[in-house]
Coordinates of C-alpha atoms in Angstrom, one line a residue:
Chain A
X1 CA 61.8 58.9 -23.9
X2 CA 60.4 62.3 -25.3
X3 CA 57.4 60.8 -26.9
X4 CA 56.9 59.4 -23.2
X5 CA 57.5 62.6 -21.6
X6 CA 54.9 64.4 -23.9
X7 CA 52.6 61.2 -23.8
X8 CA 52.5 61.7 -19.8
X9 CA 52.2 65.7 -19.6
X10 CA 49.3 65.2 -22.4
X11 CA 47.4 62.2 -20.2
X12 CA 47.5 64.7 -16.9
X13 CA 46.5 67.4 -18.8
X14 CA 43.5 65.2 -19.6
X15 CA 43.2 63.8 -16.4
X16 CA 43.1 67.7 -14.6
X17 CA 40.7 68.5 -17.4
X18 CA 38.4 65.5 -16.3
X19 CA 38.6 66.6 -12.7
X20 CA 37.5 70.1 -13.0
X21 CA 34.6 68.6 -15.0
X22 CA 33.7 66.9 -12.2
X23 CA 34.1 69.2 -9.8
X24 CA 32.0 71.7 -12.0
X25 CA 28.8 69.8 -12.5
X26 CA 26.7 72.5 -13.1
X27 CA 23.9 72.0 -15.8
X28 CA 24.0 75.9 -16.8
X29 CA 23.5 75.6 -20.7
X30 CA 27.1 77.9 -20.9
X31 CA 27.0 81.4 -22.4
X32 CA 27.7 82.3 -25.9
X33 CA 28.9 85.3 -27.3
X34 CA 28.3 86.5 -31.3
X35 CA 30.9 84.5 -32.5
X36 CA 31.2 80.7 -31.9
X37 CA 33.9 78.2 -33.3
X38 CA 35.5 74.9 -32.9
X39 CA 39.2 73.9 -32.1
X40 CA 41.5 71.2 -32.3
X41 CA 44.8 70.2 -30.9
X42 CA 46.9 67.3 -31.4
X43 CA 49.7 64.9 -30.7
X44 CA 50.6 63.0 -33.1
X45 CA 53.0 60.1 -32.9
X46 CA 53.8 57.8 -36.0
X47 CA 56.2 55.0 -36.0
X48 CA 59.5 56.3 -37.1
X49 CA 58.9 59.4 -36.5
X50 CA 59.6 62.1 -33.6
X51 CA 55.7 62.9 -31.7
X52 CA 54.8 65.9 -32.9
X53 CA 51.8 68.6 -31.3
X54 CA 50.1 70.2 -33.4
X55 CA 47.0 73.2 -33.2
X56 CA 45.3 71.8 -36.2
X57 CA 42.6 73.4 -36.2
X58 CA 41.4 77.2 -34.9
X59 CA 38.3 77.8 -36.6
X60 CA 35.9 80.9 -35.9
X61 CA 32.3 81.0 -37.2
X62 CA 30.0 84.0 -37.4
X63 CA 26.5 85.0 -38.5
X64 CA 24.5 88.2 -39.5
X65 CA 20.4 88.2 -39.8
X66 CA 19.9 91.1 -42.1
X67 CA 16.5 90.2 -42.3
X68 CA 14.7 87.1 -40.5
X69 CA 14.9 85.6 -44.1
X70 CA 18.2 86.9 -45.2
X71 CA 21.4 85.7 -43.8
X72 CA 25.0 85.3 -43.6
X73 CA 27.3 82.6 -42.1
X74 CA 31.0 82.7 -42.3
X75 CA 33.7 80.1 -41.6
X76 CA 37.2 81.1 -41.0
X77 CA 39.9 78.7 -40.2
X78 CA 43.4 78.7 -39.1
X79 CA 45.3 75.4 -39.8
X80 CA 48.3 74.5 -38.0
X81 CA 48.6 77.6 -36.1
X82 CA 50.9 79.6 -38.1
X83 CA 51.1 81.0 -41.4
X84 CA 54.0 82.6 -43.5
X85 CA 54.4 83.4 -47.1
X86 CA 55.2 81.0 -49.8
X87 CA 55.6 78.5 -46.7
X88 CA 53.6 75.3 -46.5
X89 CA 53.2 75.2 -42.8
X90 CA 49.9 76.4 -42.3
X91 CA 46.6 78.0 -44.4
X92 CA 44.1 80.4 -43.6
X93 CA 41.0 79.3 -45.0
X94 CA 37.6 81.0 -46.0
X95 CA 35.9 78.2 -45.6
X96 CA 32.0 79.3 -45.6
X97 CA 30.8 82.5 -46.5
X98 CA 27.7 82.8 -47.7
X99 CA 23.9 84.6 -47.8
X100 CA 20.9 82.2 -47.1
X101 CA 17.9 83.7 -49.0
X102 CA 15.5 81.6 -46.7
X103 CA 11.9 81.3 -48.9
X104 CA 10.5 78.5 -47.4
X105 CA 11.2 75.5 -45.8
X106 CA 11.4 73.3 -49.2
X107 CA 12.8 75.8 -51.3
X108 CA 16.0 78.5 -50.6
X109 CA 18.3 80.2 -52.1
X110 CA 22.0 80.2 -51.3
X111 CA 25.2 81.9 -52.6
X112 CA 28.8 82.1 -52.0
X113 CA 31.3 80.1 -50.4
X114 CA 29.7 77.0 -49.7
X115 CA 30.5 73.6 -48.6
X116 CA 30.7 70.8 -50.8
X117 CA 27.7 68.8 -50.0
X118 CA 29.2 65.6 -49.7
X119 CA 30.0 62.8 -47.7
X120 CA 29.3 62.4 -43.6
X121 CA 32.5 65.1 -42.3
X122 CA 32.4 67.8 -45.5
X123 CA 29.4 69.5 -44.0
X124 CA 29.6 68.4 -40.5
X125 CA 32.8 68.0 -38.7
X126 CA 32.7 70.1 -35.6
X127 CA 35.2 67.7 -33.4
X128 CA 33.0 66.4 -30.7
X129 CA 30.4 64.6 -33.4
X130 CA 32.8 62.2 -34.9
X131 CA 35.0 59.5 -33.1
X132 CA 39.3 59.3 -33.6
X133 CA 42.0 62.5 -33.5
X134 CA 41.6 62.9 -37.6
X135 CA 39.2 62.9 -39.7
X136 CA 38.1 59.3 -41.3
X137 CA 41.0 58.8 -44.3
X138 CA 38.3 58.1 -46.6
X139 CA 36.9 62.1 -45.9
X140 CA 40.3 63.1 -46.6
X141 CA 41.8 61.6 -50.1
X142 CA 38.8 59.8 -51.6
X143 CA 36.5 62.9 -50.3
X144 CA 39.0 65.8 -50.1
X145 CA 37.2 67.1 -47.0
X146 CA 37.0 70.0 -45.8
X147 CA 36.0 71.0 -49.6
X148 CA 34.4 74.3 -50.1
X149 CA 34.1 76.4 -53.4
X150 CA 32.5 79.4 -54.7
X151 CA 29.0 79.0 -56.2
X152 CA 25.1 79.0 -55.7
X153 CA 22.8 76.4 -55.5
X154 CA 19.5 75.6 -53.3
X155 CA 18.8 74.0 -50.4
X156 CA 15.3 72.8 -48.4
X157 CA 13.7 70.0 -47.2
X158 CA 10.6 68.0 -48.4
X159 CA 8.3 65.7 -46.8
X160 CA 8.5 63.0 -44.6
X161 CA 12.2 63.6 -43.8
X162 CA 13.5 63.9 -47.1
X163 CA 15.7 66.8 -48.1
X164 CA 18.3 68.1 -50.7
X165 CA 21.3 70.5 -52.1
X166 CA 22.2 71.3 -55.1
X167 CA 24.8 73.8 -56.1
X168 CA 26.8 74.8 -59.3
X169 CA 30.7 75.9 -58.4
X170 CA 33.7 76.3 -60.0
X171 CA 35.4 72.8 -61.0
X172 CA 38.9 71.1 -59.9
X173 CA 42.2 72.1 -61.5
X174 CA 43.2 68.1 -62.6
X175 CA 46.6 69.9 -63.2
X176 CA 47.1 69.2 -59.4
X177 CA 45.8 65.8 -59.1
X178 CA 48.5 63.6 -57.4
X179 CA 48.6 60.0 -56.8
X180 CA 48.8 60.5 -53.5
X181 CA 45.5 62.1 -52.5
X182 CA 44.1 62.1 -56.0
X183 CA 41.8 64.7 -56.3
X184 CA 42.5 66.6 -53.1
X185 CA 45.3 69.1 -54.3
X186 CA 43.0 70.5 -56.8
X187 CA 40.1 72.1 -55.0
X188 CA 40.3 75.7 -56.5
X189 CA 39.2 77.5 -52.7
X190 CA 37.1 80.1 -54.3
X191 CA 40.4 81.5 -54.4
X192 CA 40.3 83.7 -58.0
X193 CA 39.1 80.2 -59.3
X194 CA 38.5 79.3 -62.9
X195 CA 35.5 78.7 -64.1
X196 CA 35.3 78.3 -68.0
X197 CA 33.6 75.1 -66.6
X198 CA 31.4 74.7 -64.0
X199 CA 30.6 71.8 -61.9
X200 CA 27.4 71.0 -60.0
X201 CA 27.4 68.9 -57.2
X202 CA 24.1 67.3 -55.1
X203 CA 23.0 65.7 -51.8
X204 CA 20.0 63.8 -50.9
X205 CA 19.3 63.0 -47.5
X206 CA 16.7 61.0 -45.1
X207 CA 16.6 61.8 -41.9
X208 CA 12.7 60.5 -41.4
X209 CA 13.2 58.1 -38.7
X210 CA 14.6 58.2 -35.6
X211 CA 18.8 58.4 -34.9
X212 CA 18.9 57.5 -38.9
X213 CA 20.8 59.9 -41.9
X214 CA 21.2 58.4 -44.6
X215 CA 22.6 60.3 -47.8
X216 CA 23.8 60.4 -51.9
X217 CA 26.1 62.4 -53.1
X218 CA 26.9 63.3 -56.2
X219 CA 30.0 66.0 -58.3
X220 CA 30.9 66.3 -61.5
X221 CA 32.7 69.0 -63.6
X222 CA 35.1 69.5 -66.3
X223 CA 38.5 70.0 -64.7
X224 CA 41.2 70.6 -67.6
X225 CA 40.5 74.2 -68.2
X226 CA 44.4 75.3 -68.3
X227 CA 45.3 72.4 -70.2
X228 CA 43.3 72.4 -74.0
X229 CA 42.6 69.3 -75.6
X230 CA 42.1 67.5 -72.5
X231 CA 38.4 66.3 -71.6
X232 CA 39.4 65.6 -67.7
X233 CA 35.5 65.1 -66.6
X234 CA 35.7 64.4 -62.7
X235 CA 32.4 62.1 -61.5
X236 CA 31.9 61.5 -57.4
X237 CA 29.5 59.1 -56.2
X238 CA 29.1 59.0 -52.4
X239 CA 26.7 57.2 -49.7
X240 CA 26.7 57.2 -46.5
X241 CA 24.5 56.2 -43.3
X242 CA 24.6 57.3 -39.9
X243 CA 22.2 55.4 -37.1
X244 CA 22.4 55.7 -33.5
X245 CA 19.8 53.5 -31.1
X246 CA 20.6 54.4 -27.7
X247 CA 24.0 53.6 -26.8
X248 CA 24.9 52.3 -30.0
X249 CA 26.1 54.5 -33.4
X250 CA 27.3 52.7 -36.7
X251 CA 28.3 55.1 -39.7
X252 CA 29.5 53.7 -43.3
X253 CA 30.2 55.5 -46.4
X254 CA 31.4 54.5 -49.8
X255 CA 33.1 57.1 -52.3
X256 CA 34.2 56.3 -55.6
X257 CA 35.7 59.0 -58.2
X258 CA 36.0 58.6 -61.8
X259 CA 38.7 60.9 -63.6
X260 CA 38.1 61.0 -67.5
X261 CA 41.2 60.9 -70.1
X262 CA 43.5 60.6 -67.3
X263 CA 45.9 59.3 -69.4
X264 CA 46.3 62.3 -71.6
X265 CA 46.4 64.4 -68.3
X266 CA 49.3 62.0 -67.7
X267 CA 50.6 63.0 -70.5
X268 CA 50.8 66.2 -70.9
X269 CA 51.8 66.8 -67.2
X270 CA 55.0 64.5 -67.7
X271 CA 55.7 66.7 -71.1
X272 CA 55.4 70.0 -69.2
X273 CA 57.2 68.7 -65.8
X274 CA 59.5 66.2 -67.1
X275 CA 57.6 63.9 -64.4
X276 CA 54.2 61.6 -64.6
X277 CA 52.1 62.2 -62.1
X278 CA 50.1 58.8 -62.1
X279 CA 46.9 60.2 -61.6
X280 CA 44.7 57.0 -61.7
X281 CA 41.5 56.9 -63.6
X282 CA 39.3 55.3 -60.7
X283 CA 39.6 56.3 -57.3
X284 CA 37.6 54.2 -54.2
X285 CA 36.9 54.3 -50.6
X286 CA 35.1 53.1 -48.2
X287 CA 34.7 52.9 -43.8
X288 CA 32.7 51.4 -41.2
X289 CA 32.8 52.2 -38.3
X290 CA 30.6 51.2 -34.4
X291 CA 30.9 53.7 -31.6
X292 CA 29.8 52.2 -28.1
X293 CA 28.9 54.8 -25.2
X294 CA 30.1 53.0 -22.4
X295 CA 29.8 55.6 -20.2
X296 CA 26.3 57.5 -20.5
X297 CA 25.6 59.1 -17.4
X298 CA 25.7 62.3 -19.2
X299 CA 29.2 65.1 -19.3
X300 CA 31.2 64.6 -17.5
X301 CA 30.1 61.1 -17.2
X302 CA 30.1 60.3 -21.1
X303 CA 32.8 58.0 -22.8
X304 CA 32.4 56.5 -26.2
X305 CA 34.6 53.6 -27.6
X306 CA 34.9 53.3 -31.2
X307 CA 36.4 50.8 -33.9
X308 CA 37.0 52.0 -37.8
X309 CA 38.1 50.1 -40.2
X310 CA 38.8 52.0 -43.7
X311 CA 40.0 50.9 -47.3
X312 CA 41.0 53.5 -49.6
X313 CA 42.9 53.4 -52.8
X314 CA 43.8 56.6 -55.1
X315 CA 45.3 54.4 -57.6
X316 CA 42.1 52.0 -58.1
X317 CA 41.7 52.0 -62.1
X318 CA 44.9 52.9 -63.8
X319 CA 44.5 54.4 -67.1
X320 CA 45.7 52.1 -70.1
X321 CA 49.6 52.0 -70.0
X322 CA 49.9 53.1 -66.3
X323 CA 50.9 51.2 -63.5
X324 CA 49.3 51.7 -60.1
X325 CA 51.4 52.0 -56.8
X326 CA 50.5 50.0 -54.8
X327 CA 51.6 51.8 -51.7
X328 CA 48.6 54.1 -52.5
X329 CA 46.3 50.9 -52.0
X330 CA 45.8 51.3 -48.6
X331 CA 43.8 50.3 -45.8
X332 CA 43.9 50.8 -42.0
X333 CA 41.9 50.0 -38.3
X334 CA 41.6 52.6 -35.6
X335 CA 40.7 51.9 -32.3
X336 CA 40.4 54.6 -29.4
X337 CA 38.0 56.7 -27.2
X338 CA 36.5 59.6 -27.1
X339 CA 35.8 61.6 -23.4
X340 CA 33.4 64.3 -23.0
X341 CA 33.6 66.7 -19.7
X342 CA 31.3 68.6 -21.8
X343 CA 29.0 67.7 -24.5
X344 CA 31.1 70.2 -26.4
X345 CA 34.8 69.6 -25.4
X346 CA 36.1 66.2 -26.7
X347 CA 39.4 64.5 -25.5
X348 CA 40.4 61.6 -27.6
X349 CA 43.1 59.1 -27.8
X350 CA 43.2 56.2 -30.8
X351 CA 45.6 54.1 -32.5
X352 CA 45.8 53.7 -35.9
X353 CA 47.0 50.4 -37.7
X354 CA 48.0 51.0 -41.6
X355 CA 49.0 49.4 -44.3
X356 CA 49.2 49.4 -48.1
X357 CA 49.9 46.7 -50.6
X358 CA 53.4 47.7 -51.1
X359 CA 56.0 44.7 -50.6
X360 CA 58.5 47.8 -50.4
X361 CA 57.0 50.8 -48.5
X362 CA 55.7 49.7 -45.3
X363 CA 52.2 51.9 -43.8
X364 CA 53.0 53.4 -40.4
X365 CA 51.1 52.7 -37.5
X366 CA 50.4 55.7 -34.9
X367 CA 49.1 56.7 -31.8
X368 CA 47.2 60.1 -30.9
X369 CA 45.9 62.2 -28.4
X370 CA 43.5 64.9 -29.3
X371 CA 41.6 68.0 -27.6
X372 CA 38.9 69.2 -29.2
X373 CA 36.1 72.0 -28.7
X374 CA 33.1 73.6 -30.2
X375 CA 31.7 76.9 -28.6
Chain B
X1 CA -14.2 37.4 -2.2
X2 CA -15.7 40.5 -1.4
X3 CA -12.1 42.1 -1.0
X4 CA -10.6 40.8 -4.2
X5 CA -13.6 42.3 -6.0
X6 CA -13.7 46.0 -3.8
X7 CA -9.6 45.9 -4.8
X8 CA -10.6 45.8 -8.8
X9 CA -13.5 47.7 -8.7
X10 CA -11.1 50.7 -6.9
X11 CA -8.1 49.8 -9.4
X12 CA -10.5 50.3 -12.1
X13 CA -11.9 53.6 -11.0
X14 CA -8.2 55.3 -10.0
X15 CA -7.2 54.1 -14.2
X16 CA -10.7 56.1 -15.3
X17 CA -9.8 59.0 -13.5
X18 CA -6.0 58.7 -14.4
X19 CA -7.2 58.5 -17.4
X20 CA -9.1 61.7 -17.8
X21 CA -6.9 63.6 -16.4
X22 CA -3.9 62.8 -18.5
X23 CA -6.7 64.2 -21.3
X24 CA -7.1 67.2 -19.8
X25 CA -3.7 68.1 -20.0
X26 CA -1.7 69.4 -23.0
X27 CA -0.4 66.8 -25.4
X28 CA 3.0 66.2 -25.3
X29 CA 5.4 66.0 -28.3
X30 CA 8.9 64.8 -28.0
X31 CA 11.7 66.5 -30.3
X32 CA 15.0 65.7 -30.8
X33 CA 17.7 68.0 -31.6
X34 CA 21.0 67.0 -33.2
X35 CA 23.2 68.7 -35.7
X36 CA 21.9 69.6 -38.5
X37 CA 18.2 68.4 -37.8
X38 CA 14.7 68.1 -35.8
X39 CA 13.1 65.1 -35.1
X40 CA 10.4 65.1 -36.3
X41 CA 11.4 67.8 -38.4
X42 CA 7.2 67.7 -39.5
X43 CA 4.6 67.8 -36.9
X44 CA 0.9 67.5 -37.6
X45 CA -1.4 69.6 -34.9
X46 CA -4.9 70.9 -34.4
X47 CA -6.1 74.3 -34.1
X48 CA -6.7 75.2 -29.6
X49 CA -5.0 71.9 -29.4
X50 CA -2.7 72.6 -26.3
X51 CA 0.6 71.3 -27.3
X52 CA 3.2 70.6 -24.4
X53 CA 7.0 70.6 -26.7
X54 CA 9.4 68.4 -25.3
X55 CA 12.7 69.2 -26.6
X56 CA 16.5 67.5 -25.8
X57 CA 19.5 67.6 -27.8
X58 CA 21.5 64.6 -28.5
X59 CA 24.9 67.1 -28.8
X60 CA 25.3 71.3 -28.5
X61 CA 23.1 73.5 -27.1
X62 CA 20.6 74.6 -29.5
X63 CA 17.8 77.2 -30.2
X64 CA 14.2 75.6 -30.9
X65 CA 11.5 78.4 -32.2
X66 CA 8.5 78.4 -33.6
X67 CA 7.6 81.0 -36.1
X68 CA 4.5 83.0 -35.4
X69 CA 4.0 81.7 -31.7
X70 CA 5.2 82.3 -28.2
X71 CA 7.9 79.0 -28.7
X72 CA 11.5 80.0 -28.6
X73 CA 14.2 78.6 -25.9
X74 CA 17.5 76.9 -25.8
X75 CA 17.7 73.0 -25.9
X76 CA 20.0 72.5 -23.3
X77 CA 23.1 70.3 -24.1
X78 CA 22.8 66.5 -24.4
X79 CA 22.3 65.1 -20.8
X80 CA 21.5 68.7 -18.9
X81 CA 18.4 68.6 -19.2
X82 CA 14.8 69.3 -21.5
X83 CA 13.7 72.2 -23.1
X84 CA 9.8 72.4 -21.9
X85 CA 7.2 74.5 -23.6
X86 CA 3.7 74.7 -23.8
X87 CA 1.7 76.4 -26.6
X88 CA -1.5 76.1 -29.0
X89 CA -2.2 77.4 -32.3
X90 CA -5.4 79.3 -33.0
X91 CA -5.1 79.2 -36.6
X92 CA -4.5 76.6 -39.4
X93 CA -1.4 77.1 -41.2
X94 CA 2.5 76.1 -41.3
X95 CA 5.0 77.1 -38.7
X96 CA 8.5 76.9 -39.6
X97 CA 10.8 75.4 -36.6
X98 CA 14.2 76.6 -36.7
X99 CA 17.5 76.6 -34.5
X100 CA 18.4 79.8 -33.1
X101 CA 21.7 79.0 -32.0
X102 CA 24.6 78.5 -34.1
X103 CA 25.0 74.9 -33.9
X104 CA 28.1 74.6 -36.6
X105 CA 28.7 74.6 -40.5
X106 CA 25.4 73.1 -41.3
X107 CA 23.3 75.4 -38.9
X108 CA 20.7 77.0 -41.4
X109 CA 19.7 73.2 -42.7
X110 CA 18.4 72.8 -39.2
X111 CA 15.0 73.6 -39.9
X112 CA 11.6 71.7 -39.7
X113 CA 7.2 72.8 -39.5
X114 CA 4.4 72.7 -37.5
X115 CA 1.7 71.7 -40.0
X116 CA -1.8 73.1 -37.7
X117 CA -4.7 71.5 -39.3
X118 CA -8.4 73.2 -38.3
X119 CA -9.7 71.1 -35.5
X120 CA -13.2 70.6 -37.2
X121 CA -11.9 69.8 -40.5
X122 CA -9.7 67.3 -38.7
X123 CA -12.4 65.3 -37.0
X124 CA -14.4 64.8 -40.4

């Protein structure tokens, strides 16, 4: 009855939205002030489970031209809307913050916090250019989007639509890999991270023909600094494509992560903790997904229908003497729309089926509403 | 007979001076803009060519100029509309394109060049 009570308030909310798009269908361009942003609010209702709203997202961006070739760009996000100490409610992130030394168009210089140049989401995940409430699964525990570290690297793009990053940052801490969302839990944040080791991470891109991205990925770094001994190497390999021909967009990407000596990390995190963690030695994921604008009149005439379907296992290659779980094999199909009364306000709805290989946990199926806005 | 043969002699003429007067005018290059890139992000030009930019985005709002030439306005947002401008360059060289506007996390990637070739050198 509640979850029907906040499903209905949510759907007028959306509805009155829609209508005072309508009624406002003015093609000013909107004004911008000197900082812009992106939001994100949802409801979230799994089986089981009490609905739950959520402000997932308050993110705030800025920039500074010191020079017409020297630059700064900054990301600050709030997730979950409220933070308090030692609690794991919510995080305030520094998620970009870094100078551009812009030399030329094939060659520049970059340093700071700076994205993780992987995947399709990592470096592009404003909500109104990808389809369902959250982010793809996949771009969560196989790619633990939204990954940013501290480092430097270059950036620039060659001919005929071919361009590139390449960064050295510090590495993971494999001392908080989980079997859960493998390597997710340890991304160091820039956050006084280690770095007896460095890792260097890479993208190549095409974007030489029209509506097409196409991209490689690549990371790899020593991980085990607080643990000696260990020689817990992390390898990603990621590709992805993005094409959209008129009303049509597919996107696919395949992510695969290879954790060296994870049995010893085993190990020696069951010795310190009294408990194995189960890290796996071969992570893998992979989506497709077609998005269908059925409505293309332009906002507030603009409605795209979307099908995913995702497989992702953290517990793909088990280490010799480990056992995978295979609730962790998982797989799921989403299904929803996404409504623009803008071309920068998104309101979403999507259901997701799950599952998992487990004859004893069961996935959870879910349905969600979301709001989201870039300015 | 003699009708038919005034019609296509008048159809003919009306295409000829179509024709030449769609050469007068500037030439006109389409460009799309969509987080985090131009397309083309590369265009190829000839020095006093008039060049008539085209512009439309295929998401946000975003900021197309043109280093070293009179070319900078906002792309509106997909569906409101094309950013129209008309320039030419006087001197070989390269341009650098960029977005004005922040677009998102990936803003200073949106970049691409205006490669102007000498307009004598081209036609050898």
């Amino acid at each position: 009855m509640k979850f029907c009570v906040a499903v209905s308030t949510w759907a007028l909310s959306v509805v009155l939205l829609g209508a005072v798009a309508n009624a406002q269908t003015s093609d000013s361009p909107g004004v911008t002030g000197p900082i812009s942003g992106y939001m994100e609010l949802h409801l979230n209702n799994e089986q089981q489970q009490d609905a739950s709203l959520d402000f997932h997202r308050f993110v705030l961006l800025f920039s500074h031209s010191f020079t017409p070739r020297i630059r700064f760009v900054g990301e600050l996000e709030l997730e979950h809307a409220f933070v308090e100490g030692r609690e794991e409610a919510g995080e305030v992130e520094l998620e970009q913050a870094y100078i551009d030394f812009l030399v030329r168009r094939e060659f520049n210089l970059r340093a700071g916090m700076v994205l993780v140049p992987i995947g399709i989401i990592n470096e592009r995940h404003e909500p109104p250019v990808f389809n369902g409430v959250e982010r793809p699964f996949v771009d969560t525990v196989i790619v633990p989007a939204t990954w940013f570290e501290a480092g430097a690297g270059v950036h620039g793009e060659l001919r005929h639509g071919f361009r590139y990053r390449a960064y050295a940052l510090a590495p993971l801490n494999a001392l908080e890999f989980t079997a859960d969302e493998g390597i997710r839990e340890g991304r160091q944040k820039g956050s006084q991270a280690n770095v007896r080791n460095v890792a260097v991470a890479g993208r190549f891109e095409y974007v030489g023909f029209p509506g097409l991205t196409a991209g490689v990925s690549a990371w790899r770094g020593k991980s085990n600094f607080a643990v000696p001994r260990l020689d817990t190497t992390v390898t990603i390999g990621e590709a992805d494509v993005r094409y959209r021909r008129d009303r049509l967009e597919l996107r696919g990407e395949f992510a695969n992560v290879h954790i060296s000596d994870a049995a010893r990390l085993n190990e020696s995190l069951g010795a310190a903790t009294g408990v194995s963690p189960n890290v796996a030695e071969g992570l893998r994921g992979f989506y497709g997904e077609a998005g269908y604008r059925i409505w293309a009149a332009g906002s507030p005439r603009d409605l795209v229908a979307f099908v995913r379907y995702e497989n992702f296992d953290t517990q793909h290659k088990m280490p010799a003497g480990f056992l995978p779980l295979k609730e962790f094999d998982r797989d799921a199909w989403i299904t929803g729309v996404t409504y623009y009364p803008d071309a920068d306000v998104a309101i979403k709805a999507d259901y997701v089926w799950q599952r998992n290989q487990s004859s004893i946990v069961k996935g959870r199926n879910s349905f969600n509403v979301g709001l989201g806005w870039w300015f | 007979m003699r009708g038919a043969i005034l019609i296509a002699v008048s159809t003919i003429v009306l295409c000829a001076s179509t024709t030449s007067s769609e050469q007068a005018g500037p030439r006109r290059i389409d460009v799309t803009a969509e987080r985090f890139s131009f397309f083309p992000s590369e265009i190829v030009v000839r020095t006093g060519e008039e060049i008539e930019f085209r512009v439309r985005s295929e998401d946000t709002a975003h900021g197309f100029r043109i280093e070293g030439s009179n070319v900078n306005g906002v792309v509106p947002k997909r569906g409101k509309g094309v950013l129209t401008v008309t320039t030419k360059f006087d001197r070989s060289g390269r341009y650098e394109i960029e977005c004005t506007r922040l677009c998102g996390a990936g803003h200073d990637f949106m970049r691409g060049v205006v490669v102007v070739r000498d307009a004598v050198e081209s036609k050898r």
